[in-house]
Structure formats: structure tokens, C-alpha cells
PDB file of C-alpha atoms in Angstrom:
ATOM      1  CA  MET A1243      86.678 206.440 -62.372  1.00 57.00           C
ATOM      2  CA  THR A1244      87.093 206.500 -58.601  1.00 85.00           C
ATOM      3  CA  LEU A1245      90.138 208.093 -57.000  1.00 87.00           C
ATOM      4  CA  VAL A1246      91.381 204.775 -55.585  1.00 85.00           C
ATOM      5  CA  ARG A1247      91.114 203.000 -58.926  1.00 87.00           C
ATOM      6  CA  ALA A1248      92.807 205.925 -60.640  1.00 90.00           C
ATOM      7  CA  LEU A1249      95.709 205.714 -58.197  1.00 92.00           C
ATOM      8  CA  PHE A1250      96.114 201.972 -58.683  1.00 94.00           C
ATOM      9  CA  ASP A1251      95.776 202.203 -62.467  1.00 94.00           C
ATOM     10  CA  ALA A1252      98.256 205.071 -62.803  1.00 96.00           C
ATOM     11  CA  PRO A1253     101.530 203.030 -62.801  1.00 96.00           C
ATOM     12  CA  SER A1254     100.401 201.068 -65.863  1.00 95.00           C
ATOM     13  CA  ARG A1255     100.613 204.301 -67.875  1.00 95.00           C
ATOM     14  CA  TRP A1256     104.037 205.430 -66.656  1.00 97.00           C
ATOM     15  CA  THR A1257     105.926 204.814 -69.900  1.00 97.00           C
ATOM     16  CA  ALA A1258     109.065 206.345 -68.376  1.00 97.00           C
ATOM     17  CA  LEU A1259     109.453 203.017 -66.552  1.00 97.00           C
ATOM     18  CA  ASP A1260     109.790 201.057 -69.800  1.00 97.00           C
ATOM     19  CA  PRO A1261     113.631 201.119 -70.015  1.00 97.00           C
ATOM     20  CA  VAL A1262     113.819 199.921 -66.404  1.00 97.00           C
ATOM     21  CA  ALA A1263     111.140 197.290 -67.084  1.00 96.00           C
ATOM     22  CA  ALA A1264     113.040 195.952 -70.092  1.00 96.00           C
ATOM     23  CA  ARG A1265     116.312 195.813 -68.171  1.00 97.00           C
ATOM     24  CA  ALA A1266     114.626 194.101 -65.228  1.00 96.00           C
ATOM     25  CA  GLN A1267     113.207 191.445 -67.538  1.00 94.00           C
ATOM     26  CA  GLU A1268     116.643 190.787 -69.036  1.00 95.00           C
ATOM     27  CA  LEU A1269     118.187 190.426 -65.577  1.00 95.00           C
ATOM     28  CA  ALA A1270     115.407 188.172 -64.299  1.00 93.00           C
ATOM     29  CA  ASP A1271     115.697 185.902 -67.351  1.00 90.00           C
ATOM     30  CA  ARG A1272     119.468 185.720 -66.944  1.00 92.00           C
ATOM     31  CA  LEU A1273     119.735 185.300 -63.183  1.00 91.00           C
ATOM     32  CA  LEU A1274     116.789 183.109 -62.227  1.00 90.00           C
ATOM     33  CA  PRO A1275     117.330 179.374 -62.609  1.00 81.00           C
ATOM     34  CA  GLY A1276     115.518 177.765 -65.510  1.00 80.00           C
ATOM     35  CA  GLY A1277     113.836 174.414 -65.962  1.00 84.00           C
ATOM     36  CA  ARG A1278     112.239 172.764 -62.969  1.00 87.00           C
ATOM     37  CA  VAL A1279     113.328 175.471 -60.515  1.00 90.00           C
ATOM     38  CA  ARG A1280     111.682 178.179 -62.601  1.00 91.00           C
ATOM     39  CA  GLY A1281     108.594 175.970 -62.837  1.00 93.00           C
ATOM     40  CA  TRP A1282     108.363 175.804 -59.042  1.00 94.00           C
ATOM     41  CA  LEU A1283     108.780 179.581 -58.808  1.00 95.00           C
ATOM     42  CA  HIS A1284     105.915 180.009 -61.262  1.00 95.00           C
ATOM     43  CA  GLY A1285     103.792 177.589 -59.193  1.00 94.00           C
ATOM     44  CA  ARG A1286     103.464 175.035 -61.978  1.00 93.00           C
ATOM     45  CA  PRO A1287     103.157 172.009 -59.625  1.00 92.00           C
ATOM     46  CA  PHE A1288     100.256 173.732 -57.843  1.00 91.00           C
ATOM     47  CA  GLY A1289      98.361 174.825 -60.952  1.00 89.00           C
ATOM     48  CA  HIS A1290      98.384 178.507 -59.954  1.00 89.00           C
ATOM     49  CA  PRO A1291     101.034 181.184 -59.271  1.00 94.00           C
ATOM     50  CA  ALA A1292     103.093 180.579 -56.134  1.00 95.00           C
ATOM     51  CA  HIS A1293     103.938 184.223 -55.469  1.00 96.00           C
ATOM     52  CA  PRO A1294     100.589 185.343 -53.963  1.00 95.00           C
ATOM     53  CA  ALA A1295     100.511 182.397 -51.566  1.00 94.00           C
ATOM     54  CA  MET A1296     104.140 182.897 -50.532  1.00 97.00           C
ATOM     55  CA  ALA A1297     103.450 186.571 -49.845  1.00 96.00           C
ATOM     56  CA  GLN A1298     101.168 185.598 -46.965  1.00 95.00           C
ATOM     57  CA  LEU A1299     104.152 184.742 -44.764  1.00 97.00           C
ATOM     58  CA  PRO A1300     105.965 188.118 -44.759  1.00 97.00           C
ATOM     59  CA  ILE A1301     102.647 189.976 -44.612  1.00 95.00           C
ATOM     60  CA  GLY A1302     101.241 187.782 -41.848  1.00 96.00           C
ATOM     61  CA  THR A1303     104.328 187.904 -39.650  1.00 97.00           C
ATOM     62  CA  SER A1304     104.722 191.661 -40.098  1.00 97.00           C
ATOM     63  CA  VAL A1305     101.074 192.313 -39.195  1.00 97.00           C
ATOM     64  CA  SER A1306     101.519 190.084 -36.130  1.00 97.00           C
ATOM     65  CA  ALA A1307     104.590 192.087 -35.138  1.00 97.00           C
ATOM     66  CA  ALA A1308     102.651 195.343 -35.550  1.00 95.00           C
ATOM     67  CA  LEU A1309      99.870 193.987 -33.323  1.00 96.00           C
ATOM     68  CA  LEU A1310     102.405 193.066 -30.636  1.00 96.00           C
ATOM     69  CA  ASP A1311     103.909 196.544 -30.865  1.00 95.00           C
ATOM     70  CA  ALA A1312     100.450 198.063 -30.412  1.00 95.00           C
ATOM     71  CA  ALA A1313      99.727 195.781 -27.455  1.00 95.00           C
ATOM     72  CA  ALA A1314     103.042 196.770 -25.884  1.00 93.00           C
ATOM     73  CA  LEU A1315     101.826 200.371 -25.683  1.00 92.00           C
ATOM     74  CA  VAL A1316      98.779 199.549 -23.575  1.00 91.00           C
ATOM     75  CA  LEU A1317      99.578 196.395 -21.632  1.00 91.00           C
ATOM     76  CA  PRO A1318     101.520 196.316 -18.371  1.00 90.00           C
ATOM     77  CA  GLY A1319     104.965 194.872 -18.943  1.00 87.00           C
ATOM     78  CA  GLY A1320     104.620 195.526 -22.635  1.00 86.00           C
ATOM     79  CA  ARG A1321     108.374 195.642 -23.141  1.00 88.00           C
ATOM     80  CA  ALA A1322     108.385 191.850 -22.865  1.00 93.00           C
ATOM     81  CA  LEU A1323     106.682 191.796 -26.273  1.00 94.00           C
ATOM     82  CA  GLU A1324     109.674 193.413 -27.978  1.00 94.00           C
ATOM     83  CA  ALA A1325     111.566 190.133 -28.398  1.00 94.00           C
ATOM     84  CA  PRO A1326     108.747 188.196 -30.125  1.00 96.00           C
ATOM     85  CA  ALA A1327     107.937 191.252 -32.281  1.00 96.00           C
ATOM     86  CA  ARG A1328     111.569 191.436 -33.354  1.00 96.00           C
ATOM     87  CA  GLY A1329     111.555 187.701 -34.089  1.00 97.00           C
ATOM     88  CA  LEU A1330     108.487 188.054 -36.284  1.00 97.00           C
ATOM     89  CA  ALA A1331     110.147 190.920 -38.148  1.00 97.00           C
ATOM     90  CA  ALA A1332     113.155 188.673 -38.763  1.00 97.00           C
ATOM     91  CA  VAL A1333     110.863 186.027 -40.255  1.00 97.00           C
ATOM     92  CA  SER A1334     109.332 188.705 -42.469  1.00 97.00           C
ATOM     93  CA  VAL A1335     112.756 189.719 -43.763  1.00 97.00           C
ATOM     94  CA  ALA A1336     113.860 186.118 -44.367  1.00 97.00           C
ATOM     95  CA  SER A1337     110.657 185.170 -46.195  1.00 97.00           C
ATOM     96  CA  VAL A1338     110.860 188.183 -48.509  1.00 97.00           C
ATOM     97  CA  VAL A1339     113.696 186.604 -50.500  1.00 96.00           C
ATOM     98  CA  PRO A1340     111.935 183.453 -51.836  1.00 96.00           C
ATOM     99  CA  THR A1341     108.707 185.419 -52.244  1.00 97.00           C
ATOM    100  CA  ALA A1342     110.499 188.032 -54.345  1.00 97.00           C
ATOM    101  CA  LEU A1343     112.144 185.336 -56.479  1.00 96.00           C
ATOM    102  CA  ALA A1344     108.728 183.892 -57.301  1.00 96.00           C
ATOM    103  CA  GLY A1345     107.464 187.370 -58.113  1.00 97.00           C
ATOM    104  CA  TRP A1346     110.355 188.105 -60.466  1.00 96.00           C
ATOM    105  CA  ALA A1347     109.847 184.754 -62.193  1.00 95.00           C
ATOM    106  CA  ASP A1348     106.240 185.751 -62.897  1.00 95.00           C
ATOM    107  CA  TYR A1349     107.398 189.204 -63.988  1.00 95.00           C
ATOM    108  CA  THR A1350     109.148 187.739 -67.027  1.00 91.00           C
ATOM    109  CA  GLY A1351     105.797 186.619 -68.457  1.00 88.00           C
ATOM    110  CA  LEU A1352     103.982 189.956 -68.092  1.00 92.00           C
ATOM    111  CA  HIS A1353     103.331 192.428 -70.865  1.00 91.00           C
ATOM    112  CA  ARG A1354     104.678 195.954 -70.589  1.00 93.00           C
ATOM    113  CA  ASP A1355     101.839 197.799 -68.849  1.00 94.00           C
ATOM    114  CA  GLN A1356     101.620 194.982 -66.299  1.00 96.00           C
ATOM    115  CA  GLN A1357     105.389 195.202 -65.798  1.00 97.00           C
ATOM    116  CA  ARG A1358     105.160 198.925 -65.027  1.00 97.00           C
ATOM    117  CA  THR A1359     102.705 198.222 -62.224  1.00 97.00           C
ATOM    118  CA  ALA A1360     104.780 195.259 -61.064  1.00 97.00           C
ATOM    119  CA  LEU A1361     107.868 197.474 -60.748  1.00 98.00           C
ATOM    120  CA  VAL A1362     106.019 199.864 -58.435  1.00 98.00           C
ATOM    121  CA  HIS A1363     104.709 196.877 -56.469  1.00 98.00           C
ATOM    122  CA  ALA A1364     108.241 195.473 -56.141  1.00 98.00           C
ATOM    123  CA  SER A1365     109.644 198.875 -55.134  1.00 97.00           C
ATOM    124  CA  GLY A1366     107.113 199.129 -52.324  1.00 97.00           C
ATOM    125  CA  ASN A1367     108.048 195.665 -51.108  1.00 97.00           C
ATOM    126  CA  LEU A1368     111.732 196.621 -51.182  1.00 98.00           C
ATOM    127  CA  VAL A1369     111.016 199.668 -49.009  1.00 98.00           C
ATOM    128  CA  ALA A1370     109.033 197.494 -46.608  1.00 98.00           C
ATOM    129  CA  ALA A1371     111.802 194.883 -46.367  1.00 98.00           C
ATOM    130  CA  THR A1372     114.356 197.641 -45.768  1.00 98.00           C
ATOM    131  CA  LEU A1373     112.309 199.083 -42.893  1.00 98.00           C
ATOM    132  CA  TRP A1374     111.858 195.630 -41.352  1.00 97.00           C
ATOM    133  CA  SER A1375     115.600 194.991 -41.662  1.00 97.00           C
ATOM    134  CA  LEU A1376     116.456 198.320 -40.006  1.00 97.00           C
ATOM    135  CA  SER A1377     114.103 197.492 -37.153  1.00 97.00           C
ATOM    136  CA  LEU A1378     116.242 194.461 -36.297  1.00 96.00           C
ATOM    137  CA  VAL A1379     119.173 196.691 -35.345  1.00 95.00           C
ATOM    138  CA  ALA A1380     117.268 199.731 -34.136  1.00 93.00           C
ATOM    139  CA  GLY A1381     116.654 200.521 -30.516  1.00 87.00           C
ATOM    140  CA  ARG A1382     113.587 202.369 -29.309  1.00 90.00           C
ATOM    141  CA  ARG A1383     112.543 203.198 -32.866  1.00 94.00           C
ATOM    142  CA  ALA A1384     112.200 199.520 -33.839  1.00 96.00           C
ATOM    143  CA  PRO A1385     108.404 199.387 -33.333  1.00 96.00           C
ATOM    144  CA  LEU A1386     107.942 202.488 -35.492  1.00 96.00           C
ATOM    145  CA  LEU A1387     110.093 201.009 -38.269  1.00 97.00           C
ATOM    146  CA  ARG A1388     108.252 197.689 -38.124  1.00 97.00           C
ATOM    147  CA  THR A1389     104.861 199.380 -38.294  1.00 96.00           C
ATOM    148  CA  ALA A1390     105.942 201.667 -41.138  1.00 97.00           C
ATOM    149  CA  GLY A1391     107.259 198.661 -43.069  1.00 97.00           C
ATOM    150  CA  THR A1392     103.963 196.830 -42.586  1.00 97.00           C
ATOM    151  CA  ALA A1393     101.988 199.850 -43.795  1.00 97.00           C
ATOM    152  CA  VAL A1394     104.108 200.103 -46.950  1.00 98.00           C
ATOM    153  CA  ALA A1395     103.837 196.343 -47.520  1.00 97.00           C
ATOM    154  CA  GLY A1396     100.064 196.615 -47.207  1.00 96.00           C
ATOM    155  CA  ALA A1397      99.925 199.300 -49.885  1.00 96.00           C
ATOM    156  CA  ALA A1398     102.265 197.306 -52.141  1.00 97.00           C
ATOM    157  CA  GLY A1399     100.182 194.177 -51.552  1.00 96.00           C
ATOM    158  CA  ALA A1400      97.009 196.029 -52.502  1.00 95.00           C
ATOM    159  CA  LEU A1401      98.690 197.113 -55.728  1.00 97.00           C
ATOM    160  CA  GLY A1402      99.714 193.499 -56.332  1.00 96.00           C
ATOM    161  CA  GLY A1403      96.105 192.417 -55.915  1.00 95.00           C
ATOM    162  CA  HIS A1404      95.048 195.135 -58.354  1.00 95.00           C
ATOM    163  CA  LEU A1405      97.646 193.833 -60.804  1.00 95.00           C
ATOM    164  CA  ALA A1406      96.203 190.335 -60.543  1.00 94.00           C
ATOM    165  CA  TYR A1407      92.493 191.100 -60.590  1.00 91.00           C
ATOM    166  CA  ARG A1408      92.268 194.344 -62.572  1.00 91.00           C
ATOM    167  CA  TRP A1409      95.147 193.712 -64.998  1.00 92.00           C
ATOM    168  CA  ALA A1410      94.818 189.895 -65.119  1.00 91.00           C
ATOM    169  CA  ALA A1411      98.416 189.054 -64.184  1.00 92.00           C
ATOM    170  CA  GLY A1412      98.309 185.426 -63.088  1.00 90.00           C
ATOM    171  CA  PRO A1413      94.703 184.208 -63.463  1.00 90.00           C
ATOM    172  CA  ASN A1414      93.867 181.361 -65.826  1.00 92.00           C
ATOM    173  CA  HIS A1415      92.730 182.903 -69.126  1.00 92.00           C
ATOM    174  CA  ALA A1416      91.278 179.670 -70.534  1.00 91.00           C
ATOM    175  CA  GLU A1417      89.115 178.267 -67.746  1.00 87.00           C
ATOM    176  CA  HIS A1418      85.917 179.475 -69.436  1.00 88.00           C
ATOM    177  CA  LEU A1419      86.555 177.809 -72.784  1.00 88.00           C
ATOM    178  CA  HIS A1420      84.929 174.481 -72.014  1.00 83.00           C
ATOM    179  CA  HIS A1421      81.797 176.401 -71.000  1.00 86.00           C
ATOM    180  CA  LEU A1422      81.830 178.175 -74.358  1.00 87.00           C
ATOM    181  CA  ALA A1423      82.087 174.771 -76.013  1.00 85.00           C
ATOM    182  CA  GLY A1424      79.157 173.379 -74.045  1.00 77.00           C
ATOM    183  CA  ASP A1425      80.458 172.517 -70.554  1.00 63.00           C
ATOM    184  CA  GLY A1426      82.378 169.494 -71.733  1.00 57.00           C
ATOM    185  CA  GLN A1427      79.419 168.113 -73.685  1.00 61.00           C
ATOM    186  CA  GLY A1428      79.903 170.264 -76.755  1.00 60.00           C
ATOM    187  CA  SER A1429      81.453 168.848 -79.888  1.00 76.00           C
ATOM    188  CA  GLY A1430      81.681 170.078 -83.406  1.00 84.00           C
ATOM    189  CA  ASP A1431      82.867 169.482 -86.926  1.00 89.00           C
ATOM    190  CA  VAL A1432      86.031 171.532 -87.454  1.00 90.00           C
ATOM    191  CA  GLY A1433      86.438 170.809 -91.149  1.00 90.00           C
ATOM    192  CA  ALA A1434      87.622 168.222 -93.612  1.00 95.00           C
ATOM    193  CA  LEU A1435      90.899 166.488 -92.801  1.00 96.00           C
ATOM    194  CA  ALA A1436      92.166 167.306 -96.290  1.00 95.00           C
ATOM    195  CA  GLU A1437      91.629 171.030 -95.621  1.00 94.00           C
ATOM    196  CA  LEU A1438      93.938 171.092 -92.613  1.00 95.00           C
ATOM    197  CA  PRO A1439      97.549 171.942 -93.557  1.00 95.00           C
ATOM    198  CA  GLU A1440     100.074 169.286 -92.625  1.00 96.00           C
ATOM    199  CA  GLY A1441     102.205 170.277 -89.625  1.00 95.00           C
ATOM    200  CA  THR A1442     100.875 173.837 -89.362  1.00 96.00           C
ATOM    201  CA  PRO A1443      98.570 174.775 -86.465  1.00 97.00           C
ATOM    202  CA  VAL A1444      95.302 176.471 -87.385  1.00 97.00           C
ATOM    203  CA  GLN A1445      92.391 177.875 -85.423  1.00 97.00           C
ATOM    204  CA  ARG A1446      88.960 176.300 -85.552  1.00 95.00           C
ATOM    205  CA  ARG A1447      85.941 176.524 -83.230  1.00 93.00           C
ATOM    206  CA  VAL A1448      83.901 174.140 -81.153  1.00 92.00           C
ATOM    207  CA  GLY A1449      80.769 176.046 -80.274  1.00 88.00           C
ATOM    208  CA  GLU A1450      82.096 179.481 -79.297  1.00 91.00           C
ATOM    209  CA  ALA A1451      85.437 178.149 -78.076  1.00 93.00           C
ATOM    210  CA  PRO A1452      88.572 178.650 -80.191  1.00 95.00           C
ATOM    211  CA  VAL A1453      90.566 175.473 -80.809  1.00 96.00           C
ATOM    212  CA  CYS A1454      94.167 175.097 -81.972  1.00 97.00           C
ATOM    213  CA  ALA A1455      94.303 172.100 -84.353  1.00 97.00           C
ATOM    214  CA  LEU A1456      97.428 170.449 -85.734  1.00 97.00           C
ATOM    215  CA  ARG A1457      97.349 167.782 -88.441  1.00 97.00           C
ATOM    216  CA  ARG A1458      99.972 165.062 -88.347  1.00 94.00           C
ATOM    217  CA  GLY A1459      99.223 162.686 -91.209  1.00 93.00           C
ATOM    218  CA  SER A1460      95.821 161.127 -90.604  1.00 93.00           C
ATOM    219  CA  GLU A1461      95.792 162.286 -86.961  1.00 95.00           C
ATOM    220  CA  VAL A1462      94.680 165.668 -85.634  1.00 97.00           C
ATOM    221  CA  LEU A1463      95.988 166.990 -82.317  1.00 97.00           C
ATOM    222  CA  ALA A1464      94.168 169.839 -80.622  1.00 97.00           C
ATOM    223  CA  LEU A1465      94.099 172.107 -77.590  1.00 96.00           C
ATOM    224  CA  THR A1466      91.871 175.007 -76.675  1.00 96.00           C
ATOM    225  CA  GLY A1467      93.218 177.986 -78.560  1.00 96.00           C
ATOM    226  CA  THR A1468      93.651 180.622 -75.838  1.00 96.00           C
ATOM    227  CA  CYS A1469      96.814 180.457 -73.714  1.00 96.00           C
ATOM    228  CA  THR A1470      96.056 180.005 -70.012  1.00 95.00           C
ATOM    229  CA  ASN A1471      98.803 182.431 -69.027  1.00 93.00           C
ATOM    230  CA  ASP A1472      98.004 185.572 -70.998  1.00 90.00           C
ATOM    231  CA  GLY A1473      95.309 184.743 -73.515  1.00 93.00           C
ATOM    232  CA  GLY A1474      97.641 184.458 -76.508  1.00 94.00           C
ATOM    233  CA  PRO A1475      96.472 182.742 -79.741  1.00 97.00           C
ATOM    234  CA  LEU A1476      98.114 179.319 -79.628  1.00 98.00           C
ATOM    235  CA  HIS A1477      97.575 178.619 -83.322  1.00 97.00           C
ATOM    236  CA  GLU A1478     100.094 181.384 -84.077  1.00 97.00           C
ATOM    237  CA  GLY A1479     102.746 179.633 -81.986  1.00 97.00           C
ATOM    238  CA  SER A1480     105.517 177.220 -82.930  1.00 97.00           C
ATOM    239  CA  VAL A1481     105.248 173.424 -82.746  1.00 97.00           C
ATOM    240  CA  ARG A1482     107.954 171.269 -81.208  1.00 96.00           C
ATOM    241  CA  GLY A1483     108.478 167.588 -80.520  1.00 94.00           C
ATOM    242  CA  GLY A1484     106.735 164.583 -81.956  1.00 93.00           C
ATOM    243  CA  GLY A1485     104.455 161.728 -81.002  1.00 93.00           C
ATOM    244  CA  ALA A1486     103.044 161.938 -77.498  1.00 93.00           C
ATOM    245  CA  GLN A1487     105.410 164.832 -76.729  1.00 96.00           C
ATOM    246  CA  THR A1488     104.171 167.125 -79.481  1.00 97.00           C
ATOM    247  CA  ALA A1489     103.730 170.591 -77.971  1.00 98.00           C
ATOM    248  CA  ILE A1490     103.055 174.161 -78.966  1.00 98.00           C
ATOM    249  CA  THR A1491     104.585 177.388 -77.654  1.00 97.00           C
ATOM    250  CA  CYS A1492     102.477 180.497 -77.108  1.00 96.00           C
ATOM    251  CA  PRO A1493     103.668 183.348 -79.360  1.00 95.00           C
ATOM    252  CA  TRP A1494     103.021 185.936 -76.646  1.00 93.00           C
ATOM    253  CA  CYS A1495     104.539 184.521 -73.458  1.00 91.00           C
ATOM    254  CA  ALA A1496     106.556 181.467 -74.649  1.00 92.00           C
ATOM    255  CA  SER A1497     104.623 179.039 -72.452  1.00 94.00           C
ATOM    256  CA  THR A1498     104.731 175.545 -73.965  1.00 96.00           C
ATOM    257  CA  PHE A1499     101.824 173.087 -73.685  1.00 97.00           C
ATOM    258  CA  ARG A1500     101.706 169.397 -74.590  1.00 97.00           C
ATOM    259  CA  PHE A1501      98.861 168.432 -76.917  1.00 97.00           C
ATOM    260  CA  ALA A1502      98.314 165.045 -75.284  1.00 95.00           C
ATOM    261  CA  ASP A1503      97.243 166.344 -71.879  1.00 94.00           C
ATOM    262  CA  GLY A1504      97.631 170.135 -71.836  1.00 95.00           C
ATOM    263  CA  ALA A1505     100.579 169.949 -69.427  1.00 94.00           C
ATOM    264  CA  VAL A1506     102.844 172.996 -69.112  1.00 95.00           C
ATOM    265  CA  LEU A1507     106.328 172.030 -70.270  1.00 95.00           C
ATOM    266  CA  ASP A1508     107.997 175.431 -70.120  1.00 93.00           C
ATOM    267  CA  GLY A1509     107.383 179.145 -69.727  1.00 92.00           C
ATOM    268  CA  PRO A1510     105.557 181.282 -67.167  1.00 93.00           C
ATOM    269  CA  ALA A1511     102.188 179.489 -67.340  1.00 94.00           C
ATOM    270  CA  SER A1512     101.141 177.701 -64.157  1.00 94.00           C
ATOM    271  CA  SER A1513      97.716 176.415 -65.273  1.00 93.00           C
ATOM    272  CA  PRO A1514      97.562 173.519 -67.761  1.00 94.00           C
ATOM    273  CA  GLN A1515      95.774 174.044 -71.072  1.00 95.00           C
ATOM    274  CA  PRO A1516      92.216 172.653 -71.400  1.00 93.00           C
ATOM    275  CA  THR A1517      92.376 169.699 -73.766  1.00 93.00           C
ATOM    276  CA  VAL A1518      90.453 168.751 -76.888  1.00 94.00           C
ATOM    277  CA  ARG A1519      89.711 165.230 -78.110  1.00 94.00           C
ATOM    278  CA  THR A1520      89.483 164.651 -81.842  1.00 95.00           C
ATOM    279  CA  ARG A1521      88.491 161.872 -84.221  1.00 94.00           C
ATOM    280  CA  VAL A1522      88.276 161.584 -87.995  1.00 94.00           C
ATOM    281  CA  ARG A1523      85.065 160.164 -89.411  1.00 93.00           C
ATOM    282  CA  GLU A1524      84.372 159.949 -93.134  1.00 92.00           C
ATOM    283  CA  GLY A1525      87.105 162.450 -93.821  1.00 94.00           C
ATOM    284  CA  ARG A1526      85.725 165.040 -91.397  1.00 95.00           C
ATOM    285  CA  VAL A1527      87.412 166.081 -88.143  1.00 96.00           C
ATOM    286  CA  GLN A1528      85.237 166.115 -85.056  1.00 94.00           C
ATOM    287  CA  ALA A1529      86.464 167.762 -81.854  1.00 94.00           C
ATOM    288  CA  ARG A1530      85.249 167.905 -78.282  1.00 92.00           C
ATOM    289  CA  VAL A1531      86.560 170.183 -75.527  1.00 91.00           C
ATOM    290  CA  VAL A1532      86.907 168.031 -72.423  1.00 86.00           C
ATOM    291  CA  GLY A1533      87.560 170.838 -69.964  1.00 66.00           C
ATOM    292  CA  PRO A1534      90.444 171.800 -67.692  1.00 61.00           C
ATOM    293  CA  PRO A1535      92.750 168.843 -66.972  1.00 58.00           C
ATOM    294  CA  LEU A1536      92.809 167.567 -63.405  1.00 55.00           C
TER     295      LEU A1536
END
């Protein structure tokens, strides 16, 4: 294990953070708006988390301010760059708030070791925002405070990237399933209709892809069986609604997906669930994974 990876992995093992992590989750669930607002914070309309994209604004403006501060040291009349650098720092501070809200919305759907890392990431961003804020009222030390804030934000951003790519916080966990089923061409017999329990989801397979199947009378509804948000087993979740609005809730993260089209109805998931088409022929249920919904 390299030193850098060891440093980035370390927060995930800091169990002393667990009481703080649990309390933070309670507060985020209580204080952040639910419903459509929470969906926007998760990035549901975009099909991927909003927080990483929103983070580009405070990071970009702070780096621009740091570059102006550096230019001011070497260019004649460099003091004229103080005003635009201060303005960019103000934009950084203002954009931190919505970015942090999106981050805390995503935090509620993480498991505990991810939350430990996320707390350290958020703490670094808080330090950075504090330094940027102080630079707005500081005198000659403003450039130093802005640059220090940008350096801390860079480290916190790197940890956030590690959280996403190393610890899988945010990526779609089900994109590969239609490949396992045969790249949208695969279909399979998932059993006799009479063997499927009425109203209780069960797991079957199409090729190598797990499928969550739900019998409703003579009809079988199905989705790919791995939650897009955190890889949870959908067949262990709870069913709600009826008809075209029949949906299932992931037992791990509480994301809810509609069987008809894989749409996310609730929870932290931002990517829709890959769908499965079924038909009953001679008492046998045939299923085909049709891939990620567009």
C-alpha cells in the first residue's frame, strides 16, 4: 500500500468518528428538505450526483483567485489585482453553501466507513471556507488566507475524489448488469410462474445478471437486482404502490425505483435502475434485461 493511498484510506477506519457520523446523519435527514428538493440535491434530474459538479465553482474561483494573487507578486501594478481576487473569493464563499447542501444530502445515503471519510472531507471544506471568508475582511494577509484556503480545499477535494472512486460513493453500481445479461440481447427463463410467490419479490438471474422479480397475478414485474446507489439486493426490499406505479425500496439505502421504467421515486439514488422486460409463455416466465433507461 502506498503512503498516499494509506493516508486517504485512513479516515474510513477511524471508528471514533461513528457517534459524530450518526448524529450528522440524523441532523441532515431532519434539516434538509425532502421530496423534489432533496431529489435535486442528489442530482436525480441529471442522472448522477450533483455535488461533484457543483464543487467545481468554489474550487475554480478559488484557484483563479490564487493565480491572481501569485501574478500580483510579479507584475507591475499588481495591487490592482486585489479587487478581482477578493471578488472571486466571495464567489467561492457564496457557492460553498449550495455545494455543501448537496454533499450532505448524499451523505445520508452512505454507509458508515464512507461517512467517516466524508466527515473529514467536509471538515476540510469548512476550514477552506473559513479561510476564504476571513480573507474578505483581512488586509495585507488576504492573499495568504485565500491561498491557504485553496490549498486546504484541494486536499479535501482529493479526499472527496478518493471517496467516490476508491470507496464507490456516488457511482452507478448497476451499469454493468445489462452486459452481464448479454448487452441487452440476453434473455432467459427465470422459472415457472406458479413457482413465484404472489406479491413477494425474489431474485432470479438472466445470464449472470441478478434480477428482482415480483409476481402480481398472471403478470411478473422485474428490475435488475442490484441497487444503482449502493449495490443493495433489491429483492430484499419492500414493495409499494400498485399498477404502473408499483415500486420497490432498497433495503440498504431506502432508494425507491419504479418497476415500469426504473425511475427513482425517492431516496439518495440519482441513477435510474436498469429495466427488465418479462413475458409468460406456456406457464414459464421469460425475462430480458434491456439496459440502462435513457
